[in-house]
XYZ file of C-alpha atoms in Angstrom:
189
model
C 172.215 113.884 48.931
C 170.280 113.225 45.703
C 171.690 116.451 44.257
C 174.906 114.627 43.372
C 172.927 112.687 40.735
C 171.544 115.804 39.009
C 173.581 118.715 37.689
C 171.524 121.381 35.958
C 172.951 123.976 33.587
C 174.020 127.152 35.336
C 173.796 125.507 38.761
C 170.014 125.911 38.929
C 168.059 124.054 41.600
C 166.190 120.913 40.446
C 162.420 120.884 40.817
C 160.576 118.329 42.932
C 160.099 115.734 40.174
C 163.753 115.939 39.073
C 164.873 115.505 42.677
C 162.642 112.434 42.971
C 164.182 110.864 39.839
C 167.695 111.695 41.080
C 166.875 110.106 44.443
C 165.693 106.904 42.738
C 168.929 106.782 40.733
C 170.897 107.184 43.951
C 168.849 104.418 45.624
C 169.519 102.123 42.656
C 173.232 102.862 42.900
C 173.224 101.997 46.606
C 171.085 98.835 46.430
C 171.725 97.237 43.035
C 175.007 95.352 42.867
C 174.999 95.047 39.080
C 174.366 98.777 38.487
C 176.514 100.171 41.310
C 179.806 100.384 39.406
C 178.162 101.710 36.242
C 176.071 104.399 37.955
C 178.781 105.684 40.307
C 180.084 108.503 38.068
C 176.939 109.146 35.997
C 174.409 111.930 36.551
C 171.390 113.499 34.823
C 170.787 117.073 33.676
C 166.965 117.140 33.748
C 163.839 115.001 33.971
C 160.376 115.648 32.562
C 157.024 113.969 32.836
C 155.241 113.880 29.477
C 151.506 113.269 29.115
C 150.893 110.593 26.466
C 147.117 110.938 26.326
C 144.420 108.638 27.735
C 145.792 109.123 31.242
C 149.237 107.639 30.564
C 152.471 109.408 31.390
C 156.080 108.857 30.375
C 159.274 109.977 32.068
C 161.994 111.549 29.917
C 165.421 111.681 31.552
C 168.022 113.962 29.993
C 171.657 112.941 30.366
C 174.847 114.772 29.312
C 175.766 114.011 25.707
C 179.236 112.820 26.719
C 177.746 110.221 29.094
C 175.215 108.862 26.608
C 177.332 105.841 25.606
C 177.810 104.867 29.266
C 174.058 105.093 29.862
C 173.301 103.015 26.758
C 175.443 100.150 28.076
C 173.161 99.817 31.129
C 169.973 101.279 29.650
C 167.937 98.062 29.470
C 168.487 97.210 33.162
C 168.235 100.833 34.328
C 164.954 101.478 32.493
C 163.490 98.210 33.824
C 164.352 99.154 37.418
C 163.087 102.750 37.058
C 159.813 101.572 35.514
C 159.278 99.353 38.567
C 159.901 102.317 40.882
C 157.616 104.688 38.949
C 154.628 102.307 38.813
C 154.795 101.210 35.193
C 155.302 104.585 33.525
C 157.555 104.287 30.487
C 161.052 105.718 30.991
C 163.205 107.108 28.177
C 166.791 108.319 28.352
C 167.730 111.087 25.917
C 171.035 112.915 25.511
C 170.978 116.686 26.099
C 171.817 118.286 22.739
C 172.213 121.891 21.576
C 170.661 123.353 18.458
C 172.545 126.237 16.869
C 170.658 128.642 14.610
C 171.517 129.435 11.000
C 173.091 132.725 12.018
C 175.572 131.020 14.375
C 178.966 132.699 14.241
C 182.008 131.034 15.738
C 184.617 132.883 17.736
C 187.632 134.386 15.974
C 190.055 131.579 16.816
C 187.810 128.749 15.557
C 186.565 129.673 12.131
C 184.126 127.643 10.077
C 180.500 126.704 9.686
C 178.240 125.384 12.424
C 178.674 121.653 12.959
C 176.135 119.469 11.143
C 175.375 117.685 14.407
C 173.963 120.931 15.869
C 171.349 121.572 13.168
C 167.649 121.227 13.952
C 167.093 118.168 11.774
C 170.210 116.372 13.050
C 169.161 116.937 16.670
C 165.585 115.785 15.979
C 166.837 112.633 14.235
C 169.154 111.925 17.170
C 166.266 112.407 19.651
C 164.227 109.866 17.665
C 167.075 107.344 17.844
C 167.451 107.953 21.597
C 163.719 107.426 22.180
C 163.577 104.020 20.437
C 166.940 102.756 21.753
C 167.848 99.780 22.005
C 165.710 99.061 18.912
C 167.273 100.134 15.634
C 165.558 102.282 13.024
C 165.676 100.442 9.696
C 163.946 103.069 7.544
C 162.150 106.415 7.449
C 159.603 107.868 5.049
C 157.965 111.279 5.123
C 154.366 111.165 3.958
C 152.966 114.494 2.770
C 149.177 114.499 2.829
C 146.953 116.528 0.535
C 146.053 118.977 3.316
C 149.758 119.786 3.860
C 150.368 117.672 6.962
C 153.578 115.703 7.121
C 153.789 112.374 8.895
C 157.111 110.681 9.498
C 156.823 106.908 9.134
C 159.554 105.163 11.085
C 160.308 101.500 10.463
C 161.783 99.681 13.449
C 163.678 96.410 13.458
C 161.188 93.528 13.253
C 163.216 91.350 15.654
C 162.326 93.666 18.561
C 158.599 93.807 17.760
C 157.564 91.671 20.756
C 159.472 93.914 23.217
C 158.568 97.300 21.733
C 155.059 96.967 20.300
C 153.305 98.180 23.462
C 155.517 101.242 23.686
C 155.146 102.693 20.181
C 152.237 104.966 21.170
C 154.366 106.373 23.982
C 157.309 106.864 21.611
C 155.089 108.786 19.174
C 153.585 110.969 21.926
C 156.965 111.839 23.464
C 158.551 112.615 20.075
C 155.533 114.761 19.199
C 155.834 116.732 22.460
C 159.582 117.276 22.067
C 159.691 118.179 18.355
C 156.105 119.071 17.321
C 156.280 116.464 14.549
C 153.802 113.663 13.899
C 155.353 110.224 13.729
C 154.017 106.697 13.271
C 155.956 103.530 14.004
C 155.894 100.356 11.907
C 157.938 97.171 11.978
C 159.984 95.977 9.031
C 159.817 92.276 8.289
């Protein structure tokens, strides 16, 4: 029954954790009157549990790119409900994106370069925006240290500081696990 809420690429079977997340989504659709209409035709493609250090875990839910806008309309309520179900673990919804390599060659009938939205940096920037949603990113700086390490400083909207401040460590840990890049979050005034 919960398999209608998860559709993996190639028709693969979901693992136990993904099935649990899909089941919770189905339960929310059945019980919540405000989310029922919105969730009826939405599904997920994958779910992962990410270790954030010091014993904390976060749940990353991957959704189809085409359904991302629909999820963002209900994301605040959906994340709040899922965090209640999963005992306070932070939940993030990220669109499933493809990265095409530099040597990507299109088919004969569609000539041209690879789309800019499929490059590594574009996908990583989009993942960062998905992680901090609904807060907006107001600025980014890359700090290159003397020893060669690069740290991305991300400035978030200061109006959301009260809502987001406790989650910034989780955001940094999840982004680090997904992209292997160090990031620090600050709030613009």
